[in-house]
mmCIF file of C-alpha atoms in Angstrom:
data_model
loop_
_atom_site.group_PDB
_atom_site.id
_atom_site.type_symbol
_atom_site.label_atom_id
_atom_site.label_comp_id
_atom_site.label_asym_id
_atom_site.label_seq_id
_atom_site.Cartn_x
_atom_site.Cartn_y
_atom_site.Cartn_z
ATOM 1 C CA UNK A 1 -12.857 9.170 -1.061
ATOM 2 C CA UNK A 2 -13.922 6.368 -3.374
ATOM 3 C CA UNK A 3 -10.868 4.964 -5.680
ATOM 4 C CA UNK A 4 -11.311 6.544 -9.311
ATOM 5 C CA UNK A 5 -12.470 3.971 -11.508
ATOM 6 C CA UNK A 6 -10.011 4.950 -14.265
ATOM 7 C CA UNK A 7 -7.036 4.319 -11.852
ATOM 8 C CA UNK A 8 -8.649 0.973 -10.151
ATOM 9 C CA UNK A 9 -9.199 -0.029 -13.759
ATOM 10 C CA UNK A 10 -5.037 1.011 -14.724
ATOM 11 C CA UNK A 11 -3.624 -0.937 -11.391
ATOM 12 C CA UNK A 12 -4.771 -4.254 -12.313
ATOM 13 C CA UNK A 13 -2.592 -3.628 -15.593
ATOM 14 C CA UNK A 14 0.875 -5.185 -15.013
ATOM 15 C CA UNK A 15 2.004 -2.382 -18.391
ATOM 16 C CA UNK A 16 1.051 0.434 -16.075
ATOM 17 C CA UNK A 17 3.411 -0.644 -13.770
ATOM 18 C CA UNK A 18 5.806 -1.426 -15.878
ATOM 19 C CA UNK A 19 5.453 2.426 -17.859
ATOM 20 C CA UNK A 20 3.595 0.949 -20.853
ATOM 21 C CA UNK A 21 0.192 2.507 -20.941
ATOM 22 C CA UNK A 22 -0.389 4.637 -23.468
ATOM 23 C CA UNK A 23 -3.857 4.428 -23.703
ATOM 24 C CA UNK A 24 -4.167 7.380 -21.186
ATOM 25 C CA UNK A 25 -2.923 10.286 -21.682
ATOM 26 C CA UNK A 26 -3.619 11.789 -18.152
ATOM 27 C CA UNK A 27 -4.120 10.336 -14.566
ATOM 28 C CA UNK A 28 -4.635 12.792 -11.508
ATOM 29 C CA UNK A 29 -5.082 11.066 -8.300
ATOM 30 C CA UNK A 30 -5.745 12.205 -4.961
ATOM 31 C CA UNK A 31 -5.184 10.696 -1.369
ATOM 32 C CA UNK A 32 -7.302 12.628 1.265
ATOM 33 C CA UNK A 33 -4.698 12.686 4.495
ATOM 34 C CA UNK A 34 -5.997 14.281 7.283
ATOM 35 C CA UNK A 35 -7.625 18.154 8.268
ATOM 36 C CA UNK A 36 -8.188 18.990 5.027
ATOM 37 C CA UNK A 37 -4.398 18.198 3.055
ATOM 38 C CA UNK A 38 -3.727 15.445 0.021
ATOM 39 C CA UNK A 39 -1.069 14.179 -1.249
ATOM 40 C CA UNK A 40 -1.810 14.254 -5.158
ATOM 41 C CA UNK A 41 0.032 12.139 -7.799
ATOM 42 C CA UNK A 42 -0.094 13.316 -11.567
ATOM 43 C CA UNK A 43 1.233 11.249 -13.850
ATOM 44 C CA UNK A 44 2.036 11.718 -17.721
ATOM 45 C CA UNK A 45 1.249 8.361 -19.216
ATOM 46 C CA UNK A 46 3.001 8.436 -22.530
ATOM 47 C CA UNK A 47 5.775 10.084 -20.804
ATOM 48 C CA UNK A 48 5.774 8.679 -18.013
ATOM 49 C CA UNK A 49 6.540 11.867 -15.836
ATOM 50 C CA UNK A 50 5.673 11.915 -12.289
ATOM 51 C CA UNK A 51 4.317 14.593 -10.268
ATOM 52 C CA UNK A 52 4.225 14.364 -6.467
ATOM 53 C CA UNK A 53 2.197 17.322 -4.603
ATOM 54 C CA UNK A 54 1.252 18.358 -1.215
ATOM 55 C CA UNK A 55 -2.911 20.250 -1.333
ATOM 56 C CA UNK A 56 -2.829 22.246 1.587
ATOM 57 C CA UNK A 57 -6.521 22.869 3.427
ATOM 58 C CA UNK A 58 -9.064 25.418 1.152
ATOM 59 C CA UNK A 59 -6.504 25.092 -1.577
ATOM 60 C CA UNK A 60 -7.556 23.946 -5.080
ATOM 61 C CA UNK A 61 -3.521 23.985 -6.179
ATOM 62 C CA UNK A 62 -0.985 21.382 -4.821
ATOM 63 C CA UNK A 63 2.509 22.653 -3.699
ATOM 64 C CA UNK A 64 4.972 20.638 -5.399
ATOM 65 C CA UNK A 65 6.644 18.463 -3.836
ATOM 66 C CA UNK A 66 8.962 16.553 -6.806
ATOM 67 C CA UNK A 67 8.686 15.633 -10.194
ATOM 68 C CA UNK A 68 10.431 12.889 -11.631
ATOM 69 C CA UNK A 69 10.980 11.614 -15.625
ATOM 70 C CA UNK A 70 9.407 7.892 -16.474
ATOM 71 C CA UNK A 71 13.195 6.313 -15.624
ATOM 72 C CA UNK A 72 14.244 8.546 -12.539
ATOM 73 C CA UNK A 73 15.654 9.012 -10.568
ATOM 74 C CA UNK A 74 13.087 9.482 -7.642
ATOM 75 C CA UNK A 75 13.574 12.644 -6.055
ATOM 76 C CA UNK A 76 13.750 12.233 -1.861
ATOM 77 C CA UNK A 77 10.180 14.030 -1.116
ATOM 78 C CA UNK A 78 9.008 12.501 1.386
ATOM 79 C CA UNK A 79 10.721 10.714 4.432
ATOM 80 C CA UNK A 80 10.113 6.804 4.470
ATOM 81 C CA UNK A 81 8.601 6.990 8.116
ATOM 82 C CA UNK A 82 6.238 9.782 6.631
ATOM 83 C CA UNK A 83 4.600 8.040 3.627
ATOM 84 C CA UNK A 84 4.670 5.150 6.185
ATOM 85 C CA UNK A 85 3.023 7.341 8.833
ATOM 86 C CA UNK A 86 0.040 9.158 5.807
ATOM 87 C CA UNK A 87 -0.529 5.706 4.421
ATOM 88 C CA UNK A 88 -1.861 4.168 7.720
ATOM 89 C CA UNK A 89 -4.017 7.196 8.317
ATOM 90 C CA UNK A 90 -5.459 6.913 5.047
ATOM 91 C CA UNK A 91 -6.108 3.264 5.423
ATOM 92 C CA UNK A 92 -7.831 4.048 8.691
ATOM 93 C CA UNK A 93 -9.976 6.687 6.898
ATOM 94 C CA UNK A 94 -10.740 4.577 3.775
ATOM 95 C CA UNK A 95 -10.917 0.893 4.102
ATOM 96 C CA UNK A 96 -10.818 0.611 -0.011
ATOM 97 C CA UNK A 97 -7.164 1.666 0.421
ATOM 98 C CA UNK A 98 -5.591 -0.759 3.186
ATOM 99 C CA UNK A 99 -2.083 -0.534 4.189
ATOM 100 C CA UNK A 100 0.283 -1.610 2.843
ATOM 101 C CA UNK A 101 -1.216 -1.269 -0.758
ATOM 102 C CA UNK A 102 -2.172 1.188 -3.827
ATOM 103 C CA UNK A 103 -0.697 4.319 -1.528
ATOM 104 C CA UNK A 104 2.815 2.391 -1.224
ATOM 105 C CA UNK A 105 2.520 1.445 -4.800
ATOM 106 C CA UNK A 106 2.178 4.343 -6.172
ATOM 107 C CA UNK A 107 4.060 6.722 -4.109
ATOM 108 C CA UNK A 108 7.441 5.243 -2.284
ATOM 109 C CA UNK A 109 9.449 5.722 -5.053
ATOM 110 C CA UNK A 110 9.606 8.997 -3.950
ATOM 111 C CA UNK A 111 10.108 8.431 -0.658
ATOM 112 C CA UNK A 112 13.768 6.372 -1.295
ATOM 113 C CA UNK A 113 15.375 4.909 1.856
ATOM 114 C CA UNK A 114 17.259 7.196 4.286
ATOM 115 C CA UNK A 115 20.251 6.609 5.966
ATOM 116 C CA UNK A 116 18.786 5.767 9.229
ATOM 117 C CA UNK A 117 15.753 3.868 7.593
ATOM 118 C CA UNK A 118 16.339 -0.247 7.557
ATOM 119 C CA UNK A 119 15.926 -1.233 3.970
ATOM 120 C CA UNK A 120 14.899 -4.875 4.269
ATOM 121 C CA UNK A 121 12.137 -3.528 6.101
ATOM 122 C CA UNK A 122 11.135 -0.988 3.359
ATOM 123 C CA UNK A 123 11.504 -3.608 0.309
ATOM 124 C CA UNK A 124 9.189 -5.767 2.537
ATOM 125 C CA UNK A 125 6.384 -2.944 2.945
ATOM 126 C CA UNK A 126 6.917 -2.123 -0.972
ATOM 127 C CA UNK A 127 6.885 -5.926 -1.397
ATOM 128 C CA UNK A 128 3.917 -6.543 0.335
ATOM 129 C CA UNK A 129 1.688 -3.395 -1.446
ATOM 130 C CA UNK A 130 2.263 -4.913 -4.778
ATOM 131 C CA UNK A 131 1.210 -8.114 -3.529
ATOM 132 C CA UNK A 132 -1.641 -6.673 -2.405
ATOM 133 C CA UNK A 133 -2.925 -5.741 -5.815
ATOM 134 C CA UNK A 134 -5.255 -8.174 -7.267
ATOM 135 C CA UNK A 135 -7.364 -8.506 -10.369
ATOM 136 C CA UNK A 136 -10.474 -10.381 -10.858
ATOM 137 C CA UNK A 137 -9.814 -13.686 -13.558
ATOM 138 C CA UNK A 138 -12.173 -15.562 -15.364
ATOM 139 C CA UNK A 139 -13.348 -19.196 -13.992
ATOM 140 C CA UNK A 140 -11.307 -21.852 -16.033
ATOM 141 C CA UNK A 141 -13.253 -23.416 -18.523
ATOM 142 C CA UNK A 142 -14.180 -27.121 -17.892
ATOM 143 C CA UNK A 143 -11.989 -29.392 -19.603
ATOM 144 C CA UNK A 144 -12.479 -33.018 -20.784
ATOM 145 C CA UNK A 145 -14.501 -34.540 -23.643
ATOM 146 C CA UNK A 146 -17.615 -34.254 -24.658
ATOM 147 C CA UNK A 147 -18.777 -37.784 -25.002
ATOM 148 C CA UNK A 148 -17.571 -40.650 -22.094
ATOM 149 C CA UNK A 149 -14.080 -41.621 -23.597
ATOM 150 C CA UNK A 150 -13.322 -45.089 -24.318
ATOM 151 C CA UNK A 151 -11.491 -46.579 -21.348
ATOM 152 C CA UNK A 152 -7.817 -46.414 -22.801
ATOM 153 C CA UNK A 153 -8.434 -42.428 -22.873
ATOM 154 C CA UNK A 154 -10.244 -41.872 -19.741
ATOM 155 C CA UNK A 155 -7.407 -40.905 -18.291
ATOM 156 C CA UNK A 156 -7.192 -37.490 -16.700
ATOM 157 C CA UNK A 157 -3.721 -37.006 -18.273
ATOM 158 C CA UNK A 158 -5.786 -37.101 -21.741
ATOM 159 C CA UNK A 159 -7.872 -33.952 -20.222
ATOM 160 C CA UNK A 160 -5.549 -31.299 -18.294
ATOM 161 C CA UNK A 161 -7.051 -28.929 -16.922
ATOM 162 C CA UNK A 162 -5.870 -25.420 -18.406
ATOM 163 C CA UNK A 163 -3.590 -23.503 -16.123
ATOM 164 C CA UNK A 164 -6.151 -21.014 -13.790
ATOM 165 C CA UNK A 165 -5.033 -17.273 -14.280
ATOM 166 C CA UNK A 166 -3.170 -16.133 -11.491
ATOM 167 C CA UNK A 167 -5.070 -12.900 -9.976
ATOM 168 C CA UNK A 168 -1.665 -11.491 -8.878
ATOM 169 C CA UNK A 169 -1.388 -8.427 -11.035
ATOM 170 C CA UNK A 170 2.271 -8.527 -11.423
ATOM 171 C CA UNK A 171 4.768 -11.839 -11.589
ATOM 172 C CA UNK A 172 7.619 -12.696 -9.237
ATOM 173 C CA UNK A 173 10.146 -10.806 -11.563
ATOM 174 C CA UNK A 174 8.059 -7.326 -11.484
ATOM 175 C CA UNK A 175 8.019 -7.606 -7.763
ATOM 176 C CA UNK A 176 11.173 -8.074 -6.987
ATOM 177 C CA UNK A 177 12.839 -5.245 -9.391
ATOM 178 C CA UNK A 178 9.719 -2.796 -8.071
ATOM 179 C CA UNK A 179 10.074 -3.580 -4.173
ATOM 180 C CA UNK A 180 13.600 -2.734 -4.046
ATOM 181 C CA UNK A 181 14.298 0.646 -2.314
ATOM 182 C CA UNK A 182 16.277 2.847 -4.117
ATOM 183 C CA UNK A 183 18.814 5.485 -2.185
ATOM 184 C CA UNK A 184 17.920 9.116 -2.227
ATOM 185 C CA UNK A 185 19.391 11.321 -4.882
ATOM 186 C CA UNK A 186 17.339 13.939 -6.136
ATOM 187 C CA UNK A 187 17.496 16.324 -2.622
ATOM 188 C CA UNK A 188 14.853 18.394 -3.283
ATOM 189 C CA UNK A 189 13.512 19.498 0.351
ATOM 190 C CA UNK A 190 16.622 22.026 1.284
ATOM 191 C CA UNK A 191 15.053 24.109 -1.703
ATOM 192 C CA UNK A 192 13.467 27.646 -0.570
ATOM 193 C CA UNK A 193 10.279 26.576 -2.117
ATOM 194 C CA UNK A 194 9.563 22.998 -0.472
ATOM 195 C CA UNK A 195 6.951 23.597 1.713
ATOM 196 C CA UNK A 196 8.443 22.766 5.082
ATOM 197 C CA UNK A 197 5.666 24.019 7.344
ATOM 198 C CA UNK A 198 2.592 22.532 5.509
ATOM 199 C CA UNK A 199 4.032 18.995 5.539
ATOM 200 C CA UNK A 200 5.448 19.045 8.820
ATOM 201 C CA UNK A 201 1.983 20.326 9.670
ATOM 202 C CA UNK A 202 0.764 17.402 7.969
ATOM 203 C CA UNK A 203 3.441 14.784 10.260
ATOM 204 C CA UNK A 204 1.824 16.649 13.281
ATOM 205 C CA UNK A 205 -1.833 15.988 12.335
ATOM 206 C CA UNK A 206 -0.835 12.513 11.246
ATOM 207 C CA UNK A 207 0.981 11.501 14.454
ATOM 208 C CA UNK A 208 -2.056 12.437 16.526
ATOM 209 C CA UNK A 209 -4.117 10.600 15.006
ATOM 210 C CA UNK A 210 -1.970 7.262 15.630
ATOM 211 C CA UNK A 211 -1.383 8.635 19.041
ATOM 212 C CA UNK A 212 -4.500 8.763 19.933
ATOM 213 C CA UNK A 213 -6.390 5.689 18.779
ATOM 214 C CA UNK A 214 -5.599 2.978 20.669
ATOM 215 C CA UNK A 215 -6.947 5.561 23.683
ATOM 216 C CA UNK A 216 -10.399 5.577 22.047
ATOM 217 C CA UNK A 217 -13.119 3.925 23.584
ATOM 218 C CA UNK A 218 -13.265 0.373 21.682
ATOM 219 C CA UNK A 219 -9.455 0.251 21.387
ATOM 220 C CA UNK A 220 -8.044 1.256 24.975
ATOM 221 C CA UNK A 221 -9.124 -2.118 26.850
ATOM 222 C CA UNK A 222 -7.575 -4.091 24.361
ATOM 223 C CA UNK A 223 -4.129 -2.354 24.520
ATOM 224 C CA UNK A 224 -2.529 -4.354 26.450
ATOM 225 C CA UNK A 225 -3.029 -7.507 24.911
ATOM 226 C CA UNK A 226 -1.186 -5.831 21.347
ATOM 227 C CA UNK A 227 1.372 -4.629 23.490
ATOM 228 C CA UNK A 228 2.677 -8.155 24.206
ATOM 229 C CA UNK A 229 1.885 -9.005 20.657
ATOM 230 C CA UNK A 230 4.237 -6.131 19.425
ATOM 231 C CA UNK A 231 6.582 -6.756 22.161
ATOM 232 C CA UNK A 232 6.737 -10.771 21.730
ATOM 233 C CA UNK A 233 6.876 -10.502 17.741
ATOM 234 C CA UNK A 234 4.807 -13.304 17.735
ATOM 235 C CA UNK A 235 1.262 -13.079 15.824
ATOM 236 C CA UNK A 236 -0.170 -16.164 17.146
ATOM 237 C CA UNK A 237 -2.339 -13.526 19.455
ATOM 238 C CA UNK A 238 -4.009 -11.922 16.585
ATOM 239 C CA UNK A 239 -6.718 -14.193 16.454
ATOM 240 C CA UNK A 240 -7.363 -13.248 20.821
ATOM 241 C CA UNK A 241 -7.280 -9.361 19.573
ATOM 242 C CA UNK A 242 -9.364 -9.794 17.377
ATOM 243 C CA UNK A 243 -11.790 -11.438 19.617
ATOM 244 C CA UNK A 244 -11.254 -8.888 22.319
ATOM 245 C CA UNK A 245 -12.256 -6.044 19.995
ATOM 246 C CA UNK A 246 -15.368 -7.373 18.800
ATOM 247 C CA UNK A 247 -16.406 -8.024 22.329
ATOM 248 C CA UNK A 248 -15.375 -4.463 23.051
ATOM 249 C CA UNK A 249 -17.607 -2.794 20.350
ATOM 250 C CA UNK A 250 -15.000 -2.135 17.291
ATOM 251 C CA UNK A 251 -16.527 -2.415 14.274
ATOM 252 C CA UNK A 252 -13.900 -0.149 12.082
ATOM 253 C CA UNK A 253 -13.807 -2.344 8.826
ATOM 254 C CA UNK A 254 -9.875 -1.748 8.567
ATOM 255 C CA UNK A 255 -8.899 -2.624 12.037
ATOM 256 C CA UNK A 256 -11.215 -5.397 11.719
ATOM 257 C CA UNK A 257 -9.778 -6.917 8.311
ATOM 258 C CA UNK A 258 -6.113 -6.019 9.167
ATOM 259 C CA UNK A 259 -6.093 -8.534 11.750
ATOM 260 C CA UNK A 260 -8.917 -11.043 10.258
ATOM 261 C CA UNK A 261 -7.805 -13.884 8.439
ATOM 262 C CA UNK A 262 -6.390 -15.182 5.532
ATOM 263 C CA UNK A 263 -4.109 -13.202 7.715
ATOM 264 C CA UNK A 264 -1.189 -10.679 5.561
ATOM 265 C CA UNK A 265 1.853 -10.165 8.004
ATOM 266 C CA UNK A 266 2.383 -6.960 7.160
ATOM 267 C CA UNK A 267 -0.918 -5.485 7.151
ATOM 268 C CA UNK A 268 -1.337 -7.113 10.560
ATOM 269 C CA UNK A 269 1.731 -5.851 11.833
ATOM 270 C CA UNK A 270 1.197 -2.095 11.751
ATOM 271 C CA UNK A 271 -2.550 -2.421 13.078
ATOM 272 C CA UNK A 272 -1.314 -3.890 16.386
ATOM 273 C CA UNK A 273 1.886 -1.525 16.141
ATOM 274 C CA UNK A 274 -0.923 1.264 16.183
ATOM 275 C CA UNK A 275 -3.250 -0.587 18.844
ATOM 276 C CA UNK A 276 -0.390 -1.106 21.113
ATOM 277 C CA UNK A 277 0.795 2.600 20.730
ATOM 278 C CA UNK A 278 4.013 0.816 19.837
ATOM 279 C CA UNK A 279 6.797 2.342 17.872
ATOM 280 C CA UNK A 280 6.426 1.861 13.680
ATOM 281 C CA UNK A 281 8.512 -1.300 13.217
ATOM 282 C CA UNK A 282 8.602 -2.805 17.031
ATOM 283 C CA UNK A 283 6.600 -6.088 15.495
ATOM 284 C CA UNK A 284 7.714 -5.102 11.920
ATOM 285 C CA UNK A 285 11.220 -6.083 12.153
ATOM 286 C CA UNK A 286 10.007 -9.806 13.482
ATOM 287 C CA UNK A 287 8.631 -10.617 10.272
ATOM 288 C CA UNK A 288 11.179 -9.342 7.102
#
């Protein structure tokens, strides 16, 4: 499912990140999973109110799953490892959406770390999806003058060049204070109406789908080669997979980019973690 324009348009806005758009009033957004369920984000732009749900198969309706005010706190929705676990099936279902990005973005605030999760590895996945968002800049203007200077001014320090736009949606600051994963404190999942069977459902569907891809024809002879990788910790072999999957027939544009270069750690990471059946975070914890 295509990106809506009106939300592609929003992300590249360091204010919506911030809560500072008010030039929307509305923004419903949908992330197709797996067998038929969503995970749907609402959000009250003024307000800044949050809306987390869970749309089950044949259902037009979400079940909520939190709702939080512009501020927080977060309530503790989803498990880390899940949104982890959704957000690589998505990217493998939509290459417009690669992991870790827009899903991570926009939803692991309310999926706060747990106390068996590792949070350095969690502000480096959150880290790494707002890195990922980008914004096209305008070329810099040429500088210099219009007429051959006399010699005295020819000088390049007479001419800068303007400073080029960075494409980097948000700055160093933003990052930082937005990668940072907070603690659960909103419990909202031992309530009577969390719906406990749909989303664990959902973890079932999800984890077969992981489970079974690097068994897939195109994948399985190259398994062994992204086991050492994930074993080793050492991404030097990337490049070699890579190889060894094009020779083998893959031509799934997010395997294929995941591991292409200019080469993102993280998004690299979790593709051989998948194509090595390895567990999440067995090459993770190498790099953060």
């Amino acid at each position: 499912m295509p990106v809506p324009e009106a939300l592609r348009r929003l992300s590249q806005d360091p204010d919506f990140w911030t809560g500072q758009v008010t030039e929307v009033a509305e923004l419903h957004i949908s992330f197709p999973v797996v067998g038929g369920y969503s995970l749907t984000l609402d959000i009250d732009l003024p307000a800044g109110d949050r809306y987390l749900g869970l749309r089950r198969p044949a259902s037009s309706e979400p079940v909520p799953l939190g709702w939080a005010p512009a501020e927080g706190p977060f309530p503790a929705s989803l498990h880390w490892w899940e949104l982890e676990s959704f957000a690589r099936v998505i990217a493998l279902a939509d290459p417009l959406l690669p992991h870790p990005g827009l899903v991570v973005a926009l939803l692991s605030p309310f999926a706060p770390a747990g106390e068996d999760d590792d949070p350095a590895g969690i502000a480096a996945v959150r880290e790494a999806a707002y890195r990922s968002l980008r914004r096209e800049v305008p070329a810099v203007a040429p500088s210099g003058p219009e007429q051959t200077p006399l010699p005295l001014f020819a000088d390049e320090r007479w001419w800068p060049t303007p400073p080029a736009p960075s494409p980097q949606v948000l700055d160093e600051a933003a990052i930082a204070a937005l990668s940072a994963p907070a603690r659960a404190r909103l419990q909202v999942r031992a309530g009577e109406r969390f719906p406990h069977e749909d989303l664990a459902d959902l973890v079932r569907r999800t984890s077969a789908v992981l489970t079974l891809l690097p068994n897939q024809e195109g994948y399985a002879e190259t398994r062994p080669l992204a086991r050492r990788i994930a074993d080793s910790g050492d991404l030097a072999g990337v490049p070699a997979l890579l190889g060894a999957l094009t020779e083998a027939g893959c031509d799934h544009p997010t395997v294929l980019d995941a591991l292409s270069e200019p080469l993102v750690p993280l998004e690299a990471c979790w593709m051989v973690e998948t194509l090595a059946g390895a567990q999440p975070g067995t090459l993770l914890r190498h790099h953060v």
